[in-house]
Tab-separated table of C-alpha atoms and ligand atoms in Angstrom:
chain	number	residue	atom	x	y	z
A	1	MET	CA	0.000	0.000	0.000
A	2	SER	CA	1.221	3.495	-0.863
A	3	ASP	CA	2.225	5.770	2.012
A	4	LYS	CA	0.079	8.532	0.504
A	5	ALA	CA	-3.684	8.889	0.058
A	6	LYS	CA	-4.992	10.755	-2.985
A	7	LEU	CA	-7.874	13.173	-2.564
A	8	VAL	CA	-9.622	14.428	-5.667
A	9	LEU	CA	-11.572	17.669	-5.224
A	10	GLY	CA	-12.971	18.776	-8.587
A	11	GLU	CA	-9.993	19.540	-10.805
A	12	LYS	CA	-7.502	19.342	-7.986
A	13	THR	CA	-5.803	16.194	-6.641
A	14	ILE	CA	-3.728	16.344	-3.508
A	15	GLU	CA	-1.681	13.726	-1.752
A	16	LEU	CA	-2.092	13.224	1.979
A	17	PRO	CA	0.489	11.270	3.991
A	18	ILE	CA	-0.592	8.016	5.626
A	19	PHE	CA	0.490	7.647	9.226
A	20	THR	CA	0.861	4.123	10.650
A	21	GLY	CA	0.876	3.462	14.391
A	22	THR	CA	3.017	0.801	16.095
A	23	GLU	CA	0.049	-1.600	16.233
A	24	GLY	CA	-0.604	-1.109	12.515
A	25	GLU	CA	-3.474	1.398	12.812
A	26	LYS	CA	-3.631	3.682	9.813
A	27	ALA	CA	-4.567	7.340	9.610
A	28	ILE	CA	-4.703	9.903	6.842
A	29	ASP	CA	-2.754	12.937	7.967
A	30	ILE	CA	-4.853	15.965	7.035
A	31	THR	CA	-2.707	18.594	8.754
A	32	LYS	CA	-2.242	20.488	5.473
A	33	LEU	CA	-5.753	19.880	4.082
A	34	ARG	CA	-7.228	23.305	4.769
A	35	ALA	CA	-4.125	25.200	3.730
A	36	GLU	CA	-3.978	23.342	0.405
A	37	THR	CA	-7.672	23.042	-0.451
A	38	GLY	CA	-9.726	25.372	1.767
A	39	PHE	CA	-11.695	22.316	2.969
A	40	VAL	CA	-12.005	21.008	6.509
A	41	THR	CA	-13.319	17.603	7.579
A	42	LEU	CA	-16.670	17.093	9.263
A	43	ASP	CA	-16.866	14.261	11.799
A	44	SER	CA	-19.667	14.559	14.299
A	45	GLY	CA	-18.838	12.834	17.593
A	46	TYR	CA	-15.232	12.362	16.348
A	47	MET	CA	-16.158	8.876	15.123
A	48	ASN	CA	-13.241	8.865	12.634
A	49	THR	CA	-10.927	11.478	14.052
A	50	GLY	CA	-7.571	10.714	15.609
A	51	ALA	CA	-7.020	13.833	17.702
A	52	CYS	CA	-3.430	12.984	18.641
A	53	THR	CA	-0.740	10.346	18.563
A	54	SER	CA	-0.158	8.693	21.927
A	55	SER	CA	2.063	5.964	23.341
A	56	ILE	CA	0.123	5.363	26.559
A	57	THR	CA	-2.793	3.047	25.808
A	58	PHE	CA	-3.686	0.826	22.890
A	59	LEU	CA	-7.106	-0.614	22.382
A	60	ASP	CA	-8.552	-2.643	19.580
A	61	GLY	CA	-12.300	-2.591	19.945
A	62	GLU	CA	-12.934	-5.147	17.212
A	63	VAL	CA	-11.155	-7.914	19.117
A	64	GLY	CA	-11.341	-6.591	22.685
A	65	ILE	CA	-7.688	-5.764	23.363
A	66	LEU	CA	-6.550	-3.186	25.929
A	67	LYS	CA	-2.903	-2.512	26.797
A	68	TYR	CA	-1.204	0.059	29.013
A	69	ARG	CA	2.239	0.899	27.597
A	70	GLY	CA	2.246	-2.432	25.766
A	71	TYR	CA	1.247	-4.579	28.787
A	72	SER	CA	-2.082	-6.409	28.465
A	73	ILE	CA	-4.794	-5.349	30.898
A	74	GLU	CA	-5.260	-8.994	31.903
A	75	GLU	CA	-1.615	-9.239	33.010
A	76	ILE	CA	-1.632	-5.844	34.713
A	77	ALA	CA	-4.852	-6.645	36.607
A	78	GLU	CA	-3.416	-9.963	37.764
A	79	LYS	CA	0.130	-8.920	38.691
A	80	SER	CA	0.314	-5.182	39.243
A	81	SER	CA	-1.211	-2.705	41.683
A	82	PHE	CA	-3.099	0.537	41.142
A	83	LEU	CA	-0.136	2.696	42.148
A	84	GLU	CA	2.325	0.685	40.074
A	85	SER	CA	0.110	0.885	36.978
A	86	SER	CA	-0.321	4.633	37.638
A	87	TYR	CA	3.460	4.963	37.623
A	88	LEU	CA	3.585	2.911	34.434
A	89	VAL	CA	1.184	5.118	32.478
A	90	PHE	CA	2.626	8.388	33.805
A	91	TYR	CA	6.354	7.618	33.501
A	92	GLY	CA	6.154	5.145	30.607
A	93	LYS	CA	7.918	2.230	32.329
A	94	LEU	CA	7.430	-0.150	35.229
A	95	PRO	CA	9.163	1.203	38.342
A	96	THR	CA	11.990	-0.532	40.204
A	97	ALA	CA	11.152	-1.544	43.789
A	98	GLN	CA	12.872	1.617	45.018
A	99	GLU	CA	11.049	3.888	42.562
A	100	LEU	CA	7.700	2.352	43.462
A	101	LYS	CA	8.308	2.779	47.178
A	102	ALA	CA	9.276	6.422	46.682
A	103	PHE	CA	6.186	7.014	44.510
A	104	GLU	CA	3.873	5.383	47.072
A	105	GLU	CA	5.422	7.369	49.923
A	106	ARG	CA	5.190	10.620	47.993
A	107	ILE	CA	1.476	10.050	47.296
A	108	ALA	CA	0.875	9.073	50.932
A	109	SER	CA	2.613	12.275	52.054
A	110	PHE	CA	-0.261	14.283	50.532
A	111	ASP	CA	-2.539	13.014	53.253
A	112	ASP	CA	-4.624	16.119	53.841
A	113	VAL	CA	-6.004	19.258	52.174
A	114	PRO	CA	-5.783	22.914	53.240
A	115	GLU	CA	-8.258	24.167	55.850
A	116	GLY	CA	-10.052	26.267	53.211
A	117	ILE	CA	-10.835	23.138	51.183
A	118	LYS	CA	-12.182	21.395	54.278
A	119	GLN	CA	-14.416	24.393	54.967
A	120	GLN	CA	-15.602	24.384	51.385
A	121	ILE	CA	-16.534	20.695	51.551
A	122	LYS	CA	-18.453	21.366	54.771
A	123	ALA	CA	-20.309	24.244	53.088
A	124	PHE	CA	-21.970	21.884	50.585
A	125	PRO	CA	-25.466	20.590	51.334
A	126	LYS	CA	-25.306	17.062	52.734
A	127	ASN	CA	-27.204	15.698	49.757
A	128	ALA	CA	-24.821	17.296	47.226
A	129	HIS	CA	-23.616	14.833	44.619
A	130	PRO	CA	-20.007	13.901	45.542
A	131	MET	CA	-18.956	14.518	41.921
A	132	ALA	CA	-19.965	18.185	42.373
A	133	VAL	CA	-17.923	18.331	45.569
A	134	LEU	CA	-14.976	16.623	43.868
A	135	SER	CA	-14.980	18.755	40.745
A	136	SER	CA	-15.231	22.087	42.547
A	137	ASN	CA	-12.630	21.179	45.143
A	138	MET	CA	-10.145	19.914	42.564
A	139	VAL	CA	-10.202	23.306	40.854
A	140	SER	CA	-10.183	25.103	44.226
A	141	LEU	CA	-6.858	23.469	45.083
A	142	SER	CA	-5.315	25.800	42.464
A	143	ALA	CA	-5.958	28.693	44.854
A	144	PHE	CA	-3.665	27.090	47.433
A	145	TYR	CA	-0.772	25.845	45.299
A	146	GLU	CA	0.315	28.740	43.141
A	147	GLU	CA	3.642	27.126	42.212
A	148	LEU	CA	1.822	24.260	40.471
A	149	CYS	CA	-0.286	26.716	38.483
A	150	ALA	CA	2.614	27.929	36.354
A	151	GLN	CA	2.035	27.857	32.604
A	152	ASP	CA	4.792	25.300	32.093
A	153	LEU	CA	5.692	22.919	34.883
A	154	THR	CA	9.254	21.674	35.373
A	155	PRO	CA	9.827	17.888	35.475
A	156	ALA	CA	10.091	18.106	39.272
A	157	GLN	CA	6.788	19.988	39.457
A	158	LYS	CA	5.135	17.358	37.272
A	159	ASP	CA	6.409	14.688	39.710
A	160	THR	CA	4.828	16.673	42.531
A	161	ALA	CA	1.598	17.193	40.580
A	162	ILE	CA	0.910	13.471	39.995
A	163	ALA	CA	1.682	12.538	43.613
A	164	GLN	CA	-0.216	15.488	45.075
A	165	LEU	CA	-3.327	15.058	42.962
A	166	MET	CA	-3.458	11.298	43.584
A	167	GLY	CA	-3.060	11.881	47.321
A	168	GLN	CA	-5.490	14.780	47.575
A	169	LEU	CA	-8.204	13.429	45.272
A	170	LYS	CA	-8.455	10.476	47.645
A	171	VAL	CA	-8.741	12.849	50.619
A	172	VAL	CA	-11.395	15.065	48.977
A	173	ALA	CA	-13.401	12.005	47.899
A	174	ALA	CA	-13.366	10.503	51.396
A	175	TYR	CA	-14.150	13.847	53.074
A	176	ALA	CA	-17.011	14.465	50.627
A	177	TYR	CA	-18.480	11.111	51.597
A	178	ARG	CA	-18.060	11.702	55.342
A	179	HIS	CA	-19.709	15.107	55.029
A	180	SER	CA	-22.670	13.604	53.145
A	181	GLN	CA	-23.129	11.222	56.077
A	182	GLY	CA	-22.983	14.081	58.592
A	183	LYS	CA	-19.811	12.571	60.073
A	184	GLU	CA	-16.413	14.044	61.031
A	185	PHE	CA	-13.547	13.683	58.567
A	186	VAL	CA	-11.219	10.752	59.231
A	187	LYS	CA	-7.524	11.490	58.962
A	188	SER	CA	-5.479	9.440	56.508
A	189	ASP	CA	-3.229	6.710	57.920
A	190	LYS	CA	0.074	6.458	56.057
A	191	SER	CA	0.697	2.919	57.282
A	192	LEU	CA	-2.178	1.672	55.107
A	193	ASP	CA	-1.977	1.092	51.362
A	194	TYR	CA	-3.849	3.513	49.058
A	195	CYS	CA	-7.104	1.563	48.765
A	196	SER	CA	-7.193	0.423	52.407
A	197	ASP	CA	-6.595	3.990	53.527
A	198	PHE	CA	-9.418	5.270	51.338
A	199	ILE	CA	-11.837	2.681	52.779
A	200	HIS	CA	-10.600	3.541	56.287
A	201	MET	CA	-11.170	7.260	55.612
A	202	MET	CA	-14.716	6.495	54.473
A	203	THR	CA	-15.680	4.078	57.232
A	204	GLY	CA	-13.439	5.179	60.105
A	205	ASP	CA	-12.342	1.556	60.565
A	206	LYS	CA	-8.634	0.743	60.142
A	207	ASN	CA	-9.231	-2.988	59.998
A	208	VAL	CA	-9.921	-3.133	56.300
A	209	ASN	CA	-10.647	-6.548	54.835
A	210	LYS	CA	-7.694	-7.397	52.542
A	211	GLU	CA	-9.967	-8.937	49.926
A	212	VAL	CA	-12.070	-5.783	49.826
A	213	ALA	CA	-8.993	-3.582	49.380
A	214	LYS	CA	-7.640	-5.919	46.691
A	215	ALA	CA	-10.941	-5.858	44.786
A	216	LEU	CA	-10.992	-2.059	44.881
A	217	ASP	CA	-7.380	-1.984	43.701
A	218	ILE	CA	-8.286	-4.148	40.674
A	219	LEU	CA	-11.243	-1.914	39.838
A	220	LEU	CA	-9.000	1.148	39.927
A	221	ILE	CA	-6.394	-0.593	37.721
A	222	LEU	CA	-9.087	-1.301	35.127
A	223	HIS	CA	-9.972	2.394	34.984
A	224	VAL	CA	-6.446	3.839	34.806
A	225	ASP	CA	-6.520	4.870	31.159
A	226	HIS	CA	-8.617	4.352	28.082
A	227	GLU	CA	-7.097	6.483	25.354
A	228	GLN	CA	-9.132	9.393	23.927
A	229	ASN	CA	-12.469	8.928	25.709
A	230	CYS	CA	-14.716	11.881	26.533
A	231	SER	CA	-13.121	12.864	29.868
A	232	THR	CA	-9.539	12.343	28.658
A	233	SER	CA	-10.253	14.400	25.553
A	234	SER	CA	-11.694	17.092	27.833
A	235	VAL	CA	-8.504	17.017	29.896
A	236	ARG	CA	-6.433	17.421	26.734
A	237	MET	CA	-8.728	20.167	25.434
A	238	VAL	CA	-8.669	22.211	28.652
A	239	GLY	CA	-4.982	21.515	29.331
A	240	SER	CA	-4.112	22.646	25.815
A	241	SER	CA	-5.054	26.209	26.764
A	242	LYS	CA	-2.340	25.902	29.445
A	243	ALA	CA	-5.020	26.062	32.123
A	244	ASN	CA	-3.447	24.922	35.388
A	245	ILE	CA	-3.351	21.228	36.241
A	246	PHE	CA	-6.083	21.487	38.914
A	247	ALA	CA	-8.517	23.178	36.491
A	248	THR	CA	-7.551	20.660	33.817
A	249	ILE	CA	-8.291	17.656	36.035
A	250	SER	CA	-11.502	19.228	37.286
A	251	ALA	CA	-12.670	19.371	33.644
A	252	GLY	CA	-12.003	15.631	33.368
A	253	VAL	CA	-14.131	15.018	36.468
A	254	ASP	CA	-16.990	17.018	34.931
A	255	ALA	CA	-16.907	15.157	31.620
A	256	LEU	CA	-16.751	11.831	33.427
A	257	TRP	CA	-19.900	12.571	35.415
A	258	GLY	CA	-22.273	12.173	32.448
A	259	PRO	CA	-24.358	8.978	32.321
A	260	LEU	CA	-23.094	8.147	28.823
A	261	HIS	CA	-19.565	8.022	30.251
A	262	GLY	CA	-18.415	7.398	33.853
A	263	GLY	CA	-21.817	8.232	35.318
A	264	ALA	CA	-23.046	4.993	33.762
A	265	ASN	CA	-21.918	2.959	36.796
A	266	GLN	CA	-24.403	4.812	39.012
A	267	ALA	CA	-27.052	4.634	36.279
A	268	VAL	CA	-26.620	0.834	35.980
A	269	LEU	CA	-27.297	0.336	39.669
A	270	GLU	CA	-30.324	2.616	39.547
A	271	MET	CA	-31.599	0.699	36.511
A	272	LEU	CA	-31.167	-2.667	38.265
A	273	GLU	CA	-32.943	-1.331	41.364
A	274	GLU	CA	-35.790	-0.069	39.206
A	275	ILE	CA	-36.158	-3.449	37.495
A	276	LYS	CA	-36.178	-5.169	40.884
A	277	ASN	CA	-38.659	-2.780	42.491
A	278	SER	CA	-41.017	-2.600	39.539
A	279	GLY	CA	-41.126	-6.375	39.235
A	280	LYS	CA	-40.651	-5.977	35.459
A	281	GLY	CA	-39.259	-9.032	33.709
A	282	TYR	CA	-36.111	-8.706	31.597
A	283	GLU	CA	-38.112	-9.054	28.412
A	284	ALA	CA	-40.406	-6.151	29.321
A	285	PHE	CA	-37.477	-3.967	30.278
A	286	LEU	CA	-35.542	-4.816	27.122
A	287	ALA	CA	-38.611	-4.135	24.983
A	288	GLU	CA	-38.704	-0.654	26.514
A	289	VAL	CA	-35.004	-0.129	25.795
A	290	LYS	CA	-35.440	-1.207	22.177
A	291	ASP	CA	-38.385	1.109	21.660
A	292	LYS	CA	-36.974	4.170	19.892
A	293	ASN	CA	-39.654	6.390	21.472
A	294	SER	CA	-38.753	5.434	25.025
A	295	ASN	CA	-35.434	7.283	25.377
A	296	SER	CA	-34.263	4.560	27.735
A	297	ARG	CA	-31.049	2.571	27.258
A	298	LEU	CA	-29.641	-0.582	28.709
A	299	MET	CA	-27.073	1.190	30.859
A	300	GLY	CA	-23.677	-0.504	31.042
A	301	PHE	CA	-24.117	-1.848	27.516
A	302	GLY	CA	-22.488	-0.574	24.350
A	303	HIS	CA	-19.255	1.240	23.710
A	304	ARG	CA	-17.981	3.621	21.079
A	305	VAL	CA	-14.875	1.531	20.476
A	306	TYR	CA	-15.494	-2.017	21.760
A	307	LYS	CA	-17.627	-3.877	19.247
A	308	ASN	CA	-16.844	-7.411	20.391
A	309	PHE	CA	-16.422	-7.318	24.148
A	310	ASP	CA	-14.918	-4.982	26.715
A	311	PRO	CA	-11.940	-6.857	28.236
A	312	ARG	CA	-12.376	-4.886	31.457
A	313	ALA	CA	-15.951	-6.165	31.802
A	314	LYS	CA	-14.703	-9.772	31.584
A	315	ILE	CA	-12.189	-9.202	34.395
A	316	ILE	CA	-14.769	-7.368	36.486
A	317	LYS	CA	-17.362	-10.112	36.109
A	318	VAL	CA	-14.920	-12.683	37.497
A	319	ALA	CA	-13.804	-10.287	40.274
A	320	CYS	CA	-17.446	-9.625	41.095
A	321	ASP	CA	-18.250	-13.312	41.628
A	322	LYS	CA	-15.093	-13.687	43.740
A	323	VAL	CA	-15.773	-10.675	45.987
A	324	LEU	CA	-19.382	-11.626	46.598
A	325	ALA	CA	-18.351	-15.197	47.447
A	326	THR	CA	-15.534	-14.034	49.763
A	327	LEU	CA	-17.754	-11.588	51.586
A	328	GLY	CA	-20.665	-14.005	51.625
A	329	VAL	CA	-22.898	-11.383	49.994
A	330	LYS	CA	-25.926	-12.494	48.016
A	331	ASP	CA	-27.057	-9.626	45.866
A	332	PRO	CA	-30.328	-9.979	43.945
A	333	LEU	CA	-29.138	-7.177	41.654
A	334	LEU	CA	-26.298	-9.430	40.465
A	335	ASP	CA	-28.845	-12.053	39.433
A	336	ILE	CA	-30.810	-9.395	37.555
A	337	ALA	CA	-27.628	-8.153	35.846
A	338	LYS	CA	-26.623	-11.671	34.794
A	339	GLY	CA	-30.143	-12.412	33.562
A	340	LEU	CA	-30.268	-9.176	31.564
A	341	GLU	CA	-26.861	-9.880	30.035
A	342	GLU	CA	-27.856	-13.391	29.035
A	343	VAL	CA	-31.090	-12.303	27.365
A	344	ALA	CA	-29.565	-9.200	25.711
A	345	LEU	CA	-26.634	-11.129	24.251
A	346	LYS	CA	-29.071	-13.387	22.397
A	347	ASP	CA	-31.330	-10.557	21.272
A	348	GLU	CA	-31.081	-9.511	17.615
A	349	TYR	CA	-31.271	-5.799	18.559
A	350	PHE	CA	-28.110	-5.955	20.685
A	351	VAL	CA	-26.310	-8.547	18.537
A	352	SER	CA	-26.770	-6.606	15.286
A	353	ARG	CA	-25.593	-3.356	16.893
A	354	LYS	CA	-22.643	-5.088	18.570
A	355	LEU	CA	-23.731	-3.993	22.037
A	356	TYR	CA	-21.933	-5.825	24.852
A	357	PRO	CA	-21.543	-5.195	28.592
A	358	ASN	CA	-18.986	-2.467	29.230
A	359	VAL	CA	-16.786	-1.842	32.276
A	360	ASP	CA	-19.662	-0.227	34.146
A	361	PHE	CA	-22.127	-3.111	33.919
A	362	TYR	CA	-20.723	-5.050	36.878
A	363	SER	CA	-18.492	-2.509	38.638
A	364	GLY	CA	-21.401	-1.017	40.607
A	365	ILE	CA	-22.292	-4.408	42.063
A	366	ILE	CA	-18.748	-4.802	43.384
A	367	TYR	CA	-18.710	-1.261	44.782
A	368	ARG	CA	-21.989	-2.050	46.522
A	369	ALA	CA	-20.608	-5.266	47.981
A	370	LEU	CA	-17.588	-3.305	49.217
A	371	GLY	CA	-19.961	-0.958	51.057
A	372	ILE	CA	-19.481	2.019	48.729
A	373	PRO	CA	-22.717	3.971	48.237
A	374	THR	CA	-24.195	4.412	44.744
A	375	ASN	CA	-23.553	8.134	44.368
A	376	MET	CA	-19.825	7.529	45.075
A	377	PHE	CA	-19.406	5.130	42.118
A	378	THR	CA	-18.408	7.789	39.605
A	379	VAL	CA	-16.011	9.276	42.162
A	380	MET	CA	-14.333	5.857	42.291
A	381	PHE	CA	-14.036	5.958	38.526
A	382	ALA	CA	-12.429	9.425	38.739
A	383	MET	CA	-9.951	8.119	41.312
A	384	GLY	CA	-8.988	5.304	38.957
A	385	ARG	CA	-8.821	7.508	35.861
A	386	LEU	CA	-6.778	10.332	37.423
A	387	PRO	CA	-3.348	8.836	36.549
A	388	GLY	CA	-4.495	8.351	32.954
A	389	TRP	CA	-5.621	11.988	32.722
A	390	MET	CA	-2.293	13.105	34.190
A	391	ALA	CA	-0.301	10.904	31.798
A	392	GLN	CA	-2.255	12.141	28.761
A	393	TRP	CA	-1.824	15.769	29.843
A	394	LYS	CA	1.940	15.255	30.386
A	395	GLU	CA	2.317	13.562	27.029
A	396	MET	CA	0.443	16.380	25.297
A	397	VAL	CA	2.376	19.276	26.809
A	398	GLU	CA	5.705	17.536	26.162
A	399	GLN	CA	4.959	16.605	22.547
A	400	PRO	CA	6.867	18.580	19.888
A	401	GLY	CA	4.484	20.775	17.895
A	402	PHE	CA	2.143	21.193	20.885
A	403	LYS	CA	-0.841	23.383	19.987
A	404	ILE	CA	-4.018	24.608	21.654
A	405	CYS	CA	-6.918	22.304	20.665
A	406	ARG	CA	-9.336	24.256	18.560
A	407	PRO	CA	-11.594	22.395	16.110
A	408	ARG	CA	-13.272	24.077	13.131
A	409	GLN	CA	-16.955	24.059	12.255
A	410	ILE	CA	-19.186	24.493	9.247
A	411	TYR	CA	-21.624	27.307	9.836
A	412	THR	CA	-25.264	26.510	9.011
A	413	GLY	CA	-27.095	29.515	10.487
A	414	ASP	CA	-28.764	32.572	8.990
A	415	THR	CA	-26.558	34.627	6.734
A	416	LYS	CA	-28.091	38.077	6.536
A	417	ASN	CA	-30.406	39.432	9.195
A	418	THR	CA	-31.125	43.089	9.812
A	419	TYR	CA	-31.376	44.274	13.409
A	420	LYS	CA	-34.925	45.208	14.452
A	421	ASP	CA	-35.649	47.547	17.286
A	422	ILE	CA	-36.983	45.623	20.324
A	423	LYS	CA	-40.398	47.359	20.136
A	424	SER	CA	-41.027	46.168	16.620
A	425	ARG	CA	-40.083	42.472	17.096
B	1	ACO	N1	-29.120	0.418	24.968
B	1	ACO	C1	-29.920	0.383	23.872
B	1	ACO	N2	-29.543	0.762	22.626
B	1	ACO	C2	-28.284	1.183	22.496
B	1	ACO	C3	-27.391	1.243	23.578
B	1	ACO	C4	-27.848	0.827	24.841
B	1	ACO	N3	-27.044	0.847	25.908
B	1	ACO	N4	-26.207	1.724	23.149
B	1	ACO	C5	-26.344	1.960	21.843
B	1	ACO	N5	-27.611	1.644	21.445
B	1	ACO	C6	-28.131	1.675	20.071
B	1	ACO	C7	-28.456	3.090	19.644
B	1	ACO	O1	-29.789	3.434	19.929
B	1	ACO	C8	-28.164	3.022	18.168
B	1	ACO	O2	-29.239	2.366	17.541
B	1	ACO	P1	-29.701	2.780	16.042
B	1	ACO	O3	-28.513	2.478	15.170
B	1	ACO	O4	-30.884	1.941	15.783
B	1	ACO	O5	-30.014	4.249	16.107
B	1	ACO	C9	-26.958	2.101	18.067
B	1	ACO	O6	-27.077	1.241	19.207
B	1	ACO	C10	-25.600	2.807	18.091
B	1	ACO	O7	-25.557	3.620	19.262
B	1	ACO	P2	-24.844	5.009	19.366
B	1	ACO	O8	-25.465	5.808	20.466
B	1	ACO	O9	-24.798	5.643	18.007
B	1	ACO	O10	-23.369	4.556	19.739
B	1	ACO	P3	-22.243	5.476	20.332
B	1	ACO	O11	-20.951	4.858	19.975
B	1	ACO	O12	-22.462	6.904	19.932
B	1	ACO	O13	-22.494	5.419	21.906
B	1	ACO	C11	-22.448	4.727	24.159
B	1	ACO	C12	-21.769	4.628	22.781
B	1	ACO	C13	-22.629	6.181	24.560
B	1	ACO	C14	-21.550	4.052	25.187
B	1	ACO	C15	-23.828	4.005	24.091
B	1	ACO	O14	-23.645	2.650	23.748
B	1	ACO	C16	-24.613	4.130	25.392
B	1	ACO	O15	-25.330	5.111	25.590
B	1	ACO	N6	-24.505	3.109	26.322
B	1	ACO	C17	-25.170	3.202	27.588
B	1	ACO	C18	-24.394	4.125	28.546
B	1	ACO	C19	-23.124	3.480	29.042
B	1	ACO	O16	-23.096	2.334	29.474
B	1	ACO	N7	-22.040	4.258	29.018
B	1	ACO	C20	-20.725	3.825	29.501
B	1	ACO	C21	-19.765	3.650	28.363
B	1	ACO	S1	-18.243	2.993	28.934
B	1	ACO	C22	-17.522	4.281	29.711
B	1	ACO	O17	-17.629	5.416	29.348
B	1	ACO	C23	-16.778	3.980	30.876
């Protein structure tokens, strides 16, 4: 195959370079398209647009492959830890034992937030959604750490930023939860690992079940990065204006909150509860979902990229069975989820559209078994995705040819209106 694509526009033919990624993915490089032809591309929802090159995560949705820095998600989930895989995506290599220890200790050293942030969390209504508390407090941190708000961070400042944000996001998340329960904040305990400490800060109990902490660690690993999804693209978009790192991450939290993205884990649980409480059978519920007038979707199903299966969902399903068995929890919602999956996977509507369970279909059931309340699910996702956002931001700002992200549009509005005085409208 030629390394150039030919584009014929009327009388004019131009050649566009073909770019090939390390896994063989091909792209037509249109960088010079507008300059040479006056045309731009139109790609609603970015279905065909590669917004950047990246060496962090590879996924092949047709066959269900996900790799962080070349390591398969199955191997990482089995052998690594959340903090080690965070190091891997951010620094691009697996750490030595010494590097990992230093990274863990650095994160643990950010074990609290300034008094002003604590006051701000306490000022929220108790029923505030924890994602609102998280998003606003992530950006508020910028008011307290001026040195990390510089336009260009030094390598040492970037090292601080990843450790500080990972440490403090955990603190804000736990404090937000405690506040919603009308309870005092629980101080972090550095002797505990990241996940155990988070559970301790939520529950106030230092005796965290090892299996529970391990299950949470696996869930966080599975969320670490997922190439150019909606929240990561938002992080790149906002970060490309050289907004500070706290504002940039806060934008990722906001994008993640939507039910079509990270908010789906909460929506799945609510859907399962509704099916249980209404006594609707799976068939009746699925008929509703398939009805184009109903506006309802089978939450936790479907993915923009995965059209075969989501490898994270496979790992989660196994982890889910294991956690429930270990904890001796029998959850009727798990039976409903499994029943729905079984029926949907045989249904022509889902089969023909290549709709499979995604990462969020079973994660909520595990969170529930671990004692994490439903409105905290998306916060857990944010905690897992933070290192990916940080890695993608770092990669972007360090890439040669870095530019502010600024798409074009094709205008379709009125072309010539004449201003009318307000009295005569
Ligand atoms: N339930 C029912 N129908 C669905 C679903 C679903 N969950 N997902 C897609 N469809 C249908 C659409 O109605 C559409 O049908 P049509 O061709 O007859 O019009 C077709 O499948 C294609 O769907 P799109 O919305 O065009 O697919 P897109 O790639 O834009 O959306 C998305 C992907 C947003 C994930 C979608 O599948 C969805 O809404 N799923 C439910 C929400 C969810 O679980 N989100 C989490 C995604 S994973 C993550 O972000 C962590």
